[in-house]
Short mmCIF file of C-alpha atoms and ligand atoms in Angstrom, two decimals:
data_model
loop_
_atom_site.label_atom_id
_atom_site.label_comp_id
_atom_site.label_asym_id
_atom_site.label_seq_id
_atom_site.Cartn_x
_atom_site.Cartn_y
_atom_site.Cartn_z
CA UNK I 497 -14.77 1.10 16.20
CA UNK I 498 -12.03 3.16 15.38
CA UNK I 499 -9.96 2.87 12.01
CA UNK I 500 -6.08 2.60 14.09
CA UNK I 501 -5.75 1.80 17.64
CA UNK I 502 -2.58 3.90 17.18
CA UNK I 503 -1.15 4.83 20.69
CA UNK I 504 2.41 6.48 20.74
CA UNK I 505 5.56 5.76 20.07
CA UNK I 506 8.65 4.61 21.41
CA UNK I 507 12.35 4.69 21.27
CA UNK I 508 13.41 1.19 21.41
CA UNK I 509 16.93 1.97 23.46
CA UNK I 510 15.27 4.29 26.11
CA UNK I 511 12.04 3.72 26.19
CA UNK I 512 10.92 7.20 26.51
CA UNK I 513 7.35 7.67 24.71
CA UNK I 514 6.91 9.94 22.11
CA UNK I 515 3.51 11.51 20.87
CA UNK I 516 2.29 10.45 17.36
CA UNK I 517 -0.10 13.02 16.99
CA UNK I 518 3.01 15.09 15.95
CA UNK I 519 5.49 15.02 13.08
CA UNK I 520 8.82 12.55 14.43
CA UNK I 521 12.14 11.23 13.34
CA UNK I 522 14.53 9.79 15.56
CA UNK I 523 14.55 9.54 19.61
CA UNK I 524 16.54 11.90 21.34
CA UNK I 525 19.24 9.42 22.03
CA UNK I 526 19.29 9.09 17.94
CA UNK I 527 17.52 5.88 17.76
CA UNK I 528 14.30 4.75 15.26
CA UNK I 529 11.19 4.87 16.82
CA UNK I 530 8.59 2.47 16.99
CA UNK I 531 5.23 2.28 16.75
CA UNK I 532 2.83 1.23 19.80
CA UNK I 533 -1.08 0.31 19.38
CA UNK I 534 -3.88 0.07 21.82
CA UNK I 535 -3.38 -4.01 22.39
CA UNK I 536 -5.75 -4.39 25.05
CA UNK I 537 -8.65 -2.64 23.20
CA UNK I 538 -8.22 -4.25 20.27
CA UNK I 539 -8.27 -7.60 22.05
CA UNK I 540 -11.78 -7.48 22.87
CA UNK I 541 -12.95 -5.67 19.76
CA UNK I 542 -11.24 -7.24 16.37
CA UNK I 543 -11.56 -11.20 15.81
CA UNK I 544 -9.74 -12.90 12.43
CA UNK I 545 -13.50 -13.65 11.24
CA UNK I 546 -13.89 -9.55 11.31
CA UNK I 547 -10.83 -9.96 8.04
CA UNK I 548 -13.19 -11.96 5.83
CA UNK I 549 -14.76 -10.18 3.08
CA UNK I 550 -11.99 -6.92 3.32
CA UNK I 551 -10.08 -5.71 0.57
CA UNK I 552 -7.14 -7.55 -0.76
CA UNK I 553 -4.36 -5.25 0.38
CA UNK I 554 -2.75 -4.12 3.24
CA UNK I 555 -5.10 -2.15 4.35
CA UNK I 556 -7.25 -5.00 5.52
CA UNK I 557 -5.12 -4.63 8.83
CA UNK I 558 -5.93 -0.56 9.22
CA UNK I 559 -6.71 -1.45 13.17
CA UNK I 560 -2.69 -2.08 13.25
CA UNK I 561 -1.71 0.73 11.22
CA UNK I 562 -0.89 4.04 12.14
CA UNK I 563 -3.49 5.85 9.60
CA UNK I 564 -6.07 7.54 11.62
CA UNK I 565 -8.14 8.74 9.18
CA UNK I 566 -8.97 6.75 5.82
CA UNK I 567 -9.32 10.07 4.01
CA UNK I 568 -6.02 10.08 4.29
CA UNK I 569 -4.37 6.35 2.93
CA UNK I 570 -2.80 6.75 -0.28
CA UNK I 571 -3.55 3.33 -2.18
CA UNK I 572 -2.12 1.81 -5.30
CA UNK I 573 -3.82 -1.49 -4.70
CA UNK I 574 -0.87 -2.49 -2.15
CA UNK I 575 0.11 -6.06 -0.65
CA UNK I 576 -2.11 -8.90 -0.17
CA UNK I 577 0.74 -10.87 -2.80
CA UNK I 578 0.44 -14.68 -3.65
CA UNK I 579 2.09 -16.98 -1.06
CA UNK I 580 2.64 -20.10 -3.37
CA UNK I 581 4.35 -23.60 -2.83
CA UNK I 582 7.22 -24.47 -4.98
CA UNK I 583 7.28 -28.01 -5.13
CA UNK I 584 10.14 -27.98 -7.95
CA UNK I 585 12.98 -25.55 -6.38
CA UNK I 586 12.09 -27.39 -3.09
CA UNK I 587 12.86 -30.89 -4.43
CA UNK I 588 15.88 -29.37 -5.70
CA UNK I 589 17.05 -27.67 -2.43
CA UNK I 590 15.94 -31.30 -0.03
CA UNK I 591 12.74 -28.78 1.25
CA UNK I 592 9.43 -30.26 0.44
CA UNK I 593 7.56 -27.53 2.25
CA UNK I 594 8.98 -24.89 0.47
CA UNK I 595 6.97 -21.39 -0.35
CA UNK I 596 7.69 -18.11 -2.13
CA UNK I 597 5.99 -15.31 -0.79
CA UNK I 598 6.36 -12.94 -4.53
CA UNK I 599 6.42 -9.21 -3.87
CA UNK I 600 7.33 -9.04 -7.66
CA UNK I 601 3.91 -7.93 -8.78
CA UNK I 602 3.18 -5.40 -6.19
CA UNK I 603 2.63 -1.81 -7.42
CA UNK I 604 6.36 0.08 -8.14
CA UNK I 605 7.90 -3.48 -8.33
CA UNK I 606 8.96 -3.84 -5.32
CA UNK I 607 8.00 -4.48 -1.60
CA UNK I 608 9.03 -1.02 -1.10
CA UNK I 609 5.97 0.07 -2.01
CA UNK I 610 4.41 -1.21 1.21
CA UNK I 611 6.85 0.77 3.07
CA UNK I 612 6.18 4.10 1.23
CA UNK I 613 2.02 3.50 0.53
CA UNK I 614 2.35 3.58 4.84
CA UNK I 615 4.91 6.25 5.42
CA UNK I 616 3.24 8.54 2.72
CA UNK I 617 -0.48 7.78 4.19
CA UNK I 618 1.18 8.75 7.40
CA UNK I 619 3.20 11.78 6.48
CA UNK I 620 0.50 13.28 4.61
CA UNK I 621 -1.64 12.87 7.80
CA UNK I 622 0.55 14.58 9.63
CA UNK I 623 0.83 17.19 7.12
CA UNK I 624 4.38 17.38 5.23
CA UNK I 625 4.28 19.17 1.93
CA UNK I 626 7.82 17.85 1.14
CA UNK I 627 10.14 15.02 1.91
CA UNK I 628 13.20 13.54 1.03
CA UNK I 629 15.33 10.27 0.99
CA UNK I 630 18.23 8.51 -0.02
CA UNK I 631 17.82 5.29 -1.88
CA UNK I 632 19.35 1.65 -3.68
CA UNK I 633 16.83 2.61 -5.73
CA UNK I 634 13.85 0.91 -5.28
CA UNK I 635 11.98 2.62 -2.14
CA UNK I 636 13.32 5.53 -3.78
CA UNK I 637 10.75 4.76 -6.97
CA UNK I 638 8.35 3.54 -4.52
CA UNK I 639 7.99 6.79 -2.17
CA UNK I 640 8.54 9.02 -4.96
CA UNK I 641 5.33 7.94 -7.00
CA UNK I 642 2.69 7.42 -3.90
CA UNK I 643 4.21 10.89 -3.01
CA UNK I 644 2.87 12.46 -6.05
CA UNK I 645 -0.23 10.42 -5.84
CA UNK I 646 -0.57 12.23 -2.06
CA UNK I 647 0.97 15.71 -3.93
CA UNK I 648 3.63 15.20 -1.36
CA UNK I 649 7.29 17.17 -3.36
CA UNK I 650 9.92 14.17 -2.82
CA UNK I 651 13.57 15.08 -3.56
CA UNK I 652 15.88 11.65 -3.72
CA UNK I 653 19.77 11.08 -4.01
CA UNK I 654 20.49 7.24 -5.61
CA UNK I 655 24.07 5.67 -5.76
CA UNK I 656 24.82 6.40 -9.97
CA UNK I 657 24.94 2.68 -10.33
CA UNK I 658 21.52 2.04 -8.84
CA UNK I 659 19.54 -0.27 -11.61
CA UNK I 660 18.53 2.09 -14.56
CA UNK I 661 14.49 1.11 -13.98
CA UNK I 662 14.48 2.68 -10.59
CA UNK I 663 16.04 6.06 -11.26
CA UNK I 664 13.63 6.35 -14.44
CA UNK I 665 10.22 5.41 -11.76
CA UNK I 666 11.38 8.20 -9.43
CA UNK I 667 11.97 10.96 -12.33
CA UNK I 668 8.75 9.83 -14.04
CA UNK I 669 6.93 11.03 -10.35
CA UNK I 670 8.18 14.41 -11.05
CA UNK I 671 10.51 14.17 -7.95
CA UNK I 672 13.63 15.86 -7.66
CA UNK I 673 16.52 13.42 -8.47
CA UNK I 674 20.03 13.11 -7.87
CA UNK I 675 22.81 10.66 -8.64
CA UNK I 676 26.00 9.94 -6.66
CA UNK I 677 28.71 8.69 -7.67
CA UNK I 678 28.86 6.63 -4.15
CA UNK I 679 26.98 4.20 -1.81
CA UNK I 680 23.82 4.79 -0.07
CA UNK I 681 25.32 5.52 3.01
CA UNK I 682 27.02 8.85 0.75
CA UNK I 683 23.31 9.82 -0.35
CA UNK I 684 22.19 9.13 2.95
CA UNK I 685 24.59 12.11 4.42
CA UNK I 686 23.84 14.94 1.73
CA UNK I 687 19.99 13.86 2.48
CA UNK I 688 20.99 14.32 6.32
CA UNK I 689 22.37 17.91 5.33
CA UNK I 690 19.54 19.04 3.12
CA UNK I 691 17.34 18.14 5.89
CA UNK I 692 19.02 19.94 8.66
CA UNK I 693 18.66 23.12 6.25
CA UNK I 694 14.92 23.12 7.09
CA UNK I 695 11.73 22.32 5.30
CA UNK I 696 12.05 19.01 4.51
CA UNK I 697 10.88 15.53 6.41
CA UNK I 698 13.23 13.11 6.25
CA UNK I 699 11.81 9.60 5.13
CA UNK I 700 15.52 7.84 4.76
CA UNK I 701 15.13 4.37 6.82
CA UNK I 702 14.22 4.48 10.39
CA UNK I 703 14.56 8.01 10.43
CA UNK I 704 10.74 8.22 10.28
CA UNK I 705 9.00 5.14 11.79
CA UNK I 706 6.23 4.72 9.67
CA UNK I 707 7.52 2.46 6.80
CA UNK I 708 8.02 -0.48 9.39
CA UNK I 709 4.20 -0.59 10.06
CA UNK I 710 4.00 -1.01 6.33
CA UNK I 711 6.27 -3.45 6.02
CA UNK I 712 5.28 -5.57 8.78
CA UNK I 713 1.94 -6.68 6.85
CA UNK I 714 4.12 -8.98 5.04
CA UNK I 715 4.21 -11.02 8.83
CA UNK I 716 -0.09 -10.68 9.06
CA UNK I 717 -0.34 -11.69 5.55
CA UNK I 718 2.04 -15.05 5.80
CA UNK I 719 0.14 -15.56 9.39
CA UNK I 720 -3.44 -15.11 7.51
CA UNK I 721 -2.53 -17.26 4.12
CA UNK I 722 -1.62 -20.05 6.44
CA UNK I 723 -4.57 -20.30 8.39
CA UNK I 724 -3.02 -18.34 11.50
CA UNK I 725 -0.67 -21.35 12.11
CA UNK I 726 2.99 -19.68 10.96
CA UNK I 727 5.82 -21.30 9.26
CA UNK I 728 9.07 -22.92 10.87
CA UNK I 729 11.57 -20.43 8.74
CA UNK I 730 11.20 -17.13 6.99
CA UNK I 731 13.99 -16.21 5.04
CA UNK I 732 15.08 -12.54 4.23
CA UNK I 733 17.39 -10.03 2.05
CA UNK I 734 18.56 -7.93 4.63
CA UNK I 735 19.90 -4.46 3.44
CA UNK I 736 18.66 -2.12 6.45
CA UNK I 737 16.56 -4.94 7.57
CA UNK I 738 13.15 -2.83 7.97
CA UNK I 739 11.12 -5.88 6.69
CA UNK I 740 12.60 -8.12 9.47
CA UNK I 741 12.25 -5.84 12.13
CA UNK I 742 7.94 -5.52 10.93
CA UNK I 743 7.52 -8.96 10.42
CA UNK I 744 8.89 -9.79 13.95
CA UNK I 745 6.73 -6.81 15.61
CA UNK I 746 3.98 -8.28 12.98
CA UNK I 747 4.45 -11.73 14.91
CA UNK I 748 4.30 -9.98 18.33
CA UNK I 749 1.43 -7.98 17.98
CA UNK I 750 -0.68 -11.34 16.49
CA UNK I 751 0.59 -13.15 19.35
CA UNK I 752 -0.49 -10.05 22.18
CA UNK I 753 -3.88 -9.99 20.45
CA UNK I 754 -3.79 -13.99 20.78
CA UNK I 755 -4.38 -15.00 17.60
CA UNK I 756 -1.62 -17.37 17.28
CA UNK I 757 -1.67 -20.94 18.72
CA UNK I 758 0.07 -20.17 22.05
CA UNK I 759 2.16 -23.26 21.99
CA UNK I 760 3.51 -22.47 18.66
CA UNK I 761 7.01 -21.49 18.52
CA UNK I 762 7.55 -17.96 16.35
CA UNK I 763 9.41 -18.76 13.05
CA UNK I 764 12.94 -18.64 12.88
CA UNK I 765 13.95 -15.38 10.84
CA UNK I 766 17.08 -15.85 8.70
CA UNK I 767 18.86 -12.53 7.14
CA UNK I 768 20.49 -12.92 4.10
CA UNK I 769 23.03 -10.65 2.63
CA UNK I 770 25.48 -10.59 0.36
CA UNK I 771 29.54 -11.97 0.97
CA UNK I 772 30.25 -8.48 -0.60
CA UNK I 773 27.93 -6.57 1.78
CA UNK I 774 27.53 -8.67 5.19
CA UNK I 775 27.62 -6.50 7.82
CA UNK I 776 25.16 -8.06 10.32
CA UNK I 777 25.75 -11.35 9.36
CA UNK I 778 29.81 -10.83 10.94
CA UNK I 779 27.75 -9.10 13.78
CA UNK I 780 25.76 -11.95 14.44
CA UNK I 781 28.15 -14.20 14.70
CA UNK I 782 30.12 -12.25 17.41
CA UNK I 783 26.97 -12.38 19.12
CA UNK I 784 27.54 -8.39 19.08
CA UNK I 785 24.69 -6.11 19.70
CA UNK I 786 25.34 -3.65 16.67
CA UNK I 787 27.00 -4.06 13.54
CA UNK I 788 30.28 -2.16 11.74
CA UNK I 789 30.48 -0.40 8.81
CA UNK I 790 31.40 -2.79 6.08
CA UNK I 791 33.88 -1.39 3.88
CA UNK I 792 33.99 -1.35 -0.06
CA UNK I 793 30.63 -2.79 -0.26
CA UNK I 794 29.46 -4.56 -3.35
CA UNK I 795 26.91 -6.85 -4.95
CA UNK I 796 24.85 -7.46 -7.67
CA UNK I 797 21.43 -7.58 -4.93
CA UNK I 798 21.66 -3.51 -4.70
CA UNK I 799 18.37 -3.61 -2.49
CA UNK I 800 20.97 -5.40 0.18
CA UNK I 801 24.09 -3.49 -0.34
CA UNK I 802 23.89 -1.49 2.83
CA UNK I 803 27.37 -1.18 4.61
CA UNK I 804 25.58 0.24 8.22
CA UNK I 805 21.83 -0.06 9.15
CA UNK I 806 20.37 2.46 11.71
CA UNK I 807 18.57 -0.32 12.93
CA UNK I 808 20.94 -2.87 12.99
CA UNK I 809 20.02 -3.58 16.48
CA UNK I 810 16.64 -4.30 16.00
CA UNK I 811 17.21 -6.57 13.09
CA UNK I 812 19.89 -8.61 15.51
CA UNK I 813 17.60 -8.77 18.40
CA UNK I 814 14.86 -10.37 15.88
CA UNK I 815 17.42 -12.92 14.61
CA UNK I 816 18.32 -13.70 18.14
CA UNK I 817 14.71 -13.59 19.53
CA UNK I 818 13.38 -15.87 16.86
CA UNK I 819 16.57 -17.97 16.99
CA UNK I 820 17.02 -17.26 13.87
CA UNK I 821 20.42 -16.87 11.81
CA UNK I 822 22.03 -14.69 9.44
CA UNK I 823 24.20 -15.80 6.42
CA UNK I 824 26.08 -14.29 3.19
CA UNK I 825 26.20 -15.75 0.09
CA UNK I 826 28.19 -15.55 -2.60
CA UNK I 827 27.10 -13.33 -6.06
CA UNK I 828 27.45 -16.16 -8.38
CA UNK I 829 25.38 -18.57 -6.34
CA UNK I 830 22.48 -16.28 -6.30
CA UNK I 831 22.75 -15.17 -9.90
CA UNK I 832 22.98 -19.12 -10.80
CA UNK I 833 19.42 -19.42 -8.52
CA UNK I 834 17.59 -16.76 -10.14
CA UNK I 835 18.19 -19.08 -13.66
CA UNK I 836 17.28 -22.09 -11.54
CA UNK I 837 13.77 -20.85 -9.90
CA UNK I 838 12.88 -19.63 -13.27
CA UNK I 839 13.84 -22.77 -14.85
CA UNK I 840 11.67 -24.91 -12.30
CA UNK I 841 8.94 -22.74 -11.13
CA UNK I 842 8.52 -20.07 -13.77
CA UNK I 843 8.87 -17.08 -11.41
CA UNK I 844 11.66 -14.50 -12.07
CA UNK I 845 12.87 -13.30 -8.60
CA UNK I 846 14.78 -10.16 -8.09
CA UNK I 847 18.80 -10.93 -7.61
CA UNK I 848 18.15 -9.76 -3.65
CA UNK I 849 15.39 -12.70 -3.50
CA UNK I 850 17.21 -15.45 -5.38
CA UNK I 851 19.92 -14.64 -2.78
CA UNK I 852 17.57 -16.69 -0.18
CA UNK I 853 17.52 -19.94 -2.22
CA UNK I 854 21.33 -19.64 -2.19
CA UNK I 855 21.08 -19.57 1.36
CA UNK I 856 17.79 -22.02 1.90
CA UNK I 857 20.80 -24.49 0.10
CA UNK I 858 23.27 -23.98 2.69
CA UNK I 859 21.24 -24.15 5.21
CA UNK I 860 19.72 -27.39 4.31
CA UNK I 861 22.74 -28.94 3.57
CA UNK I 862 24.43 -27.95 7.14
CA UNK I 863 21.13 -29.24 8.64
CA UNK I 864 19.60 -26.48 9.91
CA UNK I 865 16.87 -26.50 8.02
CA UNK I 866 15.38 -29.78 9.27
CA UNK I 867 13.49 -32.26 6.83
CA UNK I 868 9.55 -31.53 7.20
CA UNK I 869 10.07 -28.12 8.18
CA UNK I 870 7.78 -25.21 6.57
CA UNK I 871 9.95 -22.36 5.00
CA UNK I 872 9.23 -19.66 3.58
CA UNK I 873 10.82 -17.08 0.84
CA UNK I 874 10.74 -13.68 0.51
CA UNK I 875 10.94 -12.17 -3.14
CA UNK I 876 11.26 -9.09 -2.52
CA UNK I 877 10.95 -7.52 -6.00
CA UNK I 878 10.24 -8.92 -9.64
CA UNK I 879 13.27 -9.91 -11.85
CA UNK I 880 11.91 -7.61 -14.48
CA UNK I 881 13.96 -4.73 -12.55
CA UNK I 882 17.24 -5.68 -13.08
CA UNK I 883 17.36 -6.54 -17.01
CA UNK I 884 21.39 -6.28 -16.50
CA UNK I 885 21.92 -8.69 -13.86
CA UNK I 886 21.78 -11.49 -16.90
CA UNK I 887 22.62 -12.21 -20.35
CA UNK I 888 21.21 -14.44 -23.11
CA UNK I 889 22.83 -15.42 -26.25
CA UNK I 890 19.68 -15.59 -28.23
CA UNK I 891 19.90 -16.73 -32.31
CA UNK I 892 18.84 -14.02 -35.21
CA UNK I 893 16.62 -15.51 -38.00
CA UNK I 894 15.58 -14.14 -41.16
CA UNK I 895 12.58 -13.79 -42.32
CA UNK I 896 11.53 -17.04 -43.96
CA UNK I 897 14.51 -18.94 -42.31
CA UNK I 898 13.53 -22.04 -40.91
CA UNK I 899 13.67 -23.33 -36.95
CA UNK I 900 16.96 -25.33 -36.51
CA UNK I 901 15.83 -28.69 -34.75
C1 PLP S 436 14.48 -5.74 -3.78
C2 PLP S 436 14.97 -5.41 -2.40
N1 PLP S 436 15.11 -6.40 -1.51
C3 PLP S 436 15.55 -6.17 -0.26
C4 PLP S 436 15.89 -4.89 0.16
C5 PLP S 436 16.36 -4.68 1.56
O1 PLP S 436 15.31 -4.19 2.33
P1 PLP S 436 15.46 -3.84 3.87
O2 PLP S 436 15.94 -2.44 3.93
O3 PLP S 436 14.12 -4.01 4.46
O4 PLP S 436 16.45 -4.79 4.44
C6 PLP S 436 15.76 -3.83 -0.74
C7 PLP S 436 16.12 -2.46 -0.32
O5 PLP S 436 16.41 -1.60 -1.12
C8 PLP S 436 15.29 -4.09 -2.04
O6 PLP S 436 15.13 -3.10 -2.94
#
């Protein structure tokens, strides 16, 4: 049996095929590619029983990754995170069936690692010697240390007010870092330029398609946890929406292989952004196909502040394929939920993550979360990574001073 079923690729606005066994970016028509598999084979050849007994990562799924060779996956020790109820934050929001999916303890920090473990197993594969990116900070950490574990040269530009702990994980790689004193979508144009002078493969989002195939594992992990029978809602921080676009192909590619109940609707996907940053959530609700740049973007969930996705389109078509939503909420409401699902269930989500219970509330309370319903929640990162998002007023003693009661 082979390691991938990898096929081609495609450009989701055309689609023209494109051959994997070279190195690609974008489609001619300046769209992200995505990745195809051999369904049909696989059909007949890979059962869930064939799972049991594989190692607890994402590479447990290698059939449905793009890595042809395992000589070549670069592995930190990669997914497979703890899919837990929360029985306390539930009661709280009026959801009983209430689960937190925690990235937090992945390696890097972050879900981005599962991006970047794929895209630099990948790129390596293909051969690159050096890449680079632009970053909120965290995928920029994330692809700049399995790049140095795959002695892949990365060279990333982060917005100056990206949190401290990311820009520190990408110099500690021994990548080539630079600050700008602007958004992503600023670093994301002097990466564009650098690239265009030759040499380097560009890994910013979308631009090369292999960090959606890492991402989507999150989707075969939640399927697998849950016994193949998926939830009613997944909830997600949406910056440029590459985990919602993977966990929907995730959902699609279970359900060609037939290893979902057929009669089983797919979960609705919710986006969640920020009121400061919301650019596909005022899409959405136009019904449009694409979104606009949002202006003066700002929030304290960097991971989400993305004023204009390159795959905007895809992550709309998910929401409105799964019937899903997408909502903004407010800073202060998801700062006062990160103190709340610490309080109650003694995890500390990343500010992009406590963003969902903000919007689990509203959601519940306008009814569209129904009572009985299975939802799920996305952490995308651990608290630990953004020490400045919250303050404590914590009493000195002296030594020998006694406890006030
Ligand atoms: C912690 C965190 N959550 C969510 C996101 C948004 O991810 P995506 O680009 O898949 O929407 C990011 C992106 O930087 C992030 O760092």
């Amino acid at each position: 049996m082979p390691y991938s079923y990898l096929s081609h690729l495609h450009c989701p606005k055309t689609n023209v095929r494109y051959d994997a066994s070279q190195i690609q970016q974008l489609s001619e028509v300046g769209a992200p590619l995505l990745v195809d598999y051999d369904l049909d084979a696989l059909r007949s050849a890979w059962k869930p029983t064939d799972l049991l007994g594989r190692e607890a990562s994402l590479w447990r799924y290698h059939e449905l990754l793009p890595v042809l060779d395992p000589a070549n996956v670069v592995n930190l020790g990669e997914g497979f995170t703890p899919l837990f109820r929360t029985p306390r934050i539930g009661q709280d929001l009026g959801i009983d069936d209430l689960w937190l999916k925690d990235e937090g303890i992945i390696p890097t920090g972050s879900f981005k690692a599962r991006g970047a473990a794929v895209g630099v197993s990948k790129a390596k594969e293909l051969g690159v010697r050096a890449l680079a990116m632009p970053t909120n900070g965290n995928a920029g950490a994330a692809w700049s240390l399995y790049a140095a574990r795959a002695g892949i040269e990365a060279t990333v530009v982060m917005p100056q007010d990206a949190p401290q702990i990311t820009r520190l994980e990408t110099a500690i790689s021994g990548a080539h870092l630079y600050l700008v004193n602007g958004l992503i979508s600023d670093a994301g144009k002097q990466v564009a330029e650098a690239v265009a002078a030759g040499g380097l493969y560009d890994a910013s989002t979308l631009k090369e398609p292999y960090r959606i195939e890492g991402k989507k594992t999150m989707g075969f992990e939640i399927a697998e946890q849950f016994g193949w029978r998926l939830p009613d809602v997944i909830l997600y921080p949406t910056g440029g929406g590459v985990g919602l676009i993977g966990i929907h192909k995730a959902f699609q590619e279970l359900r060609a292989l037939g290893w979902l109940p057929a009669e089983q609707p797919l979960p609705r996907l919710v986006a969640v952004q920020a009121s400061g940053c919301a650019p596909i959530v005022k899409a959405w609700q136009a019904r449009a196909e694409a979104s606009e740049f949002w202006p003066d973007s700002r929030t304290v969930a960097f991971g989400i502040n993305v004023p204009k996705a390159l795959g905007d389109f895809l992550v709309l078509r998910a929401l409105y394929e799964s019937d899903g939503y997408a909502i903004a909420v407010d800073d202060a409401d998801l700062l006062a939920e990160q103190r709340k699902v610490a309080e109650l269930e003694g995890a500390f989500v990343c500010p992009e993550g406590a963003a969902l219970y903000a919007a689990a509330r509203q959601l519940r309370e306008a009814g569209w979360i129904r009572a009985g319903e299975r939802v799920v929640v996305l952490n995308t990162g651990t608290g630990i990574k953004y020490p400045d998002t919250f303050a404590v007023d914590v009493p000195l003693l002296q030594p020998g001073e006694r406890l006030p009661r």
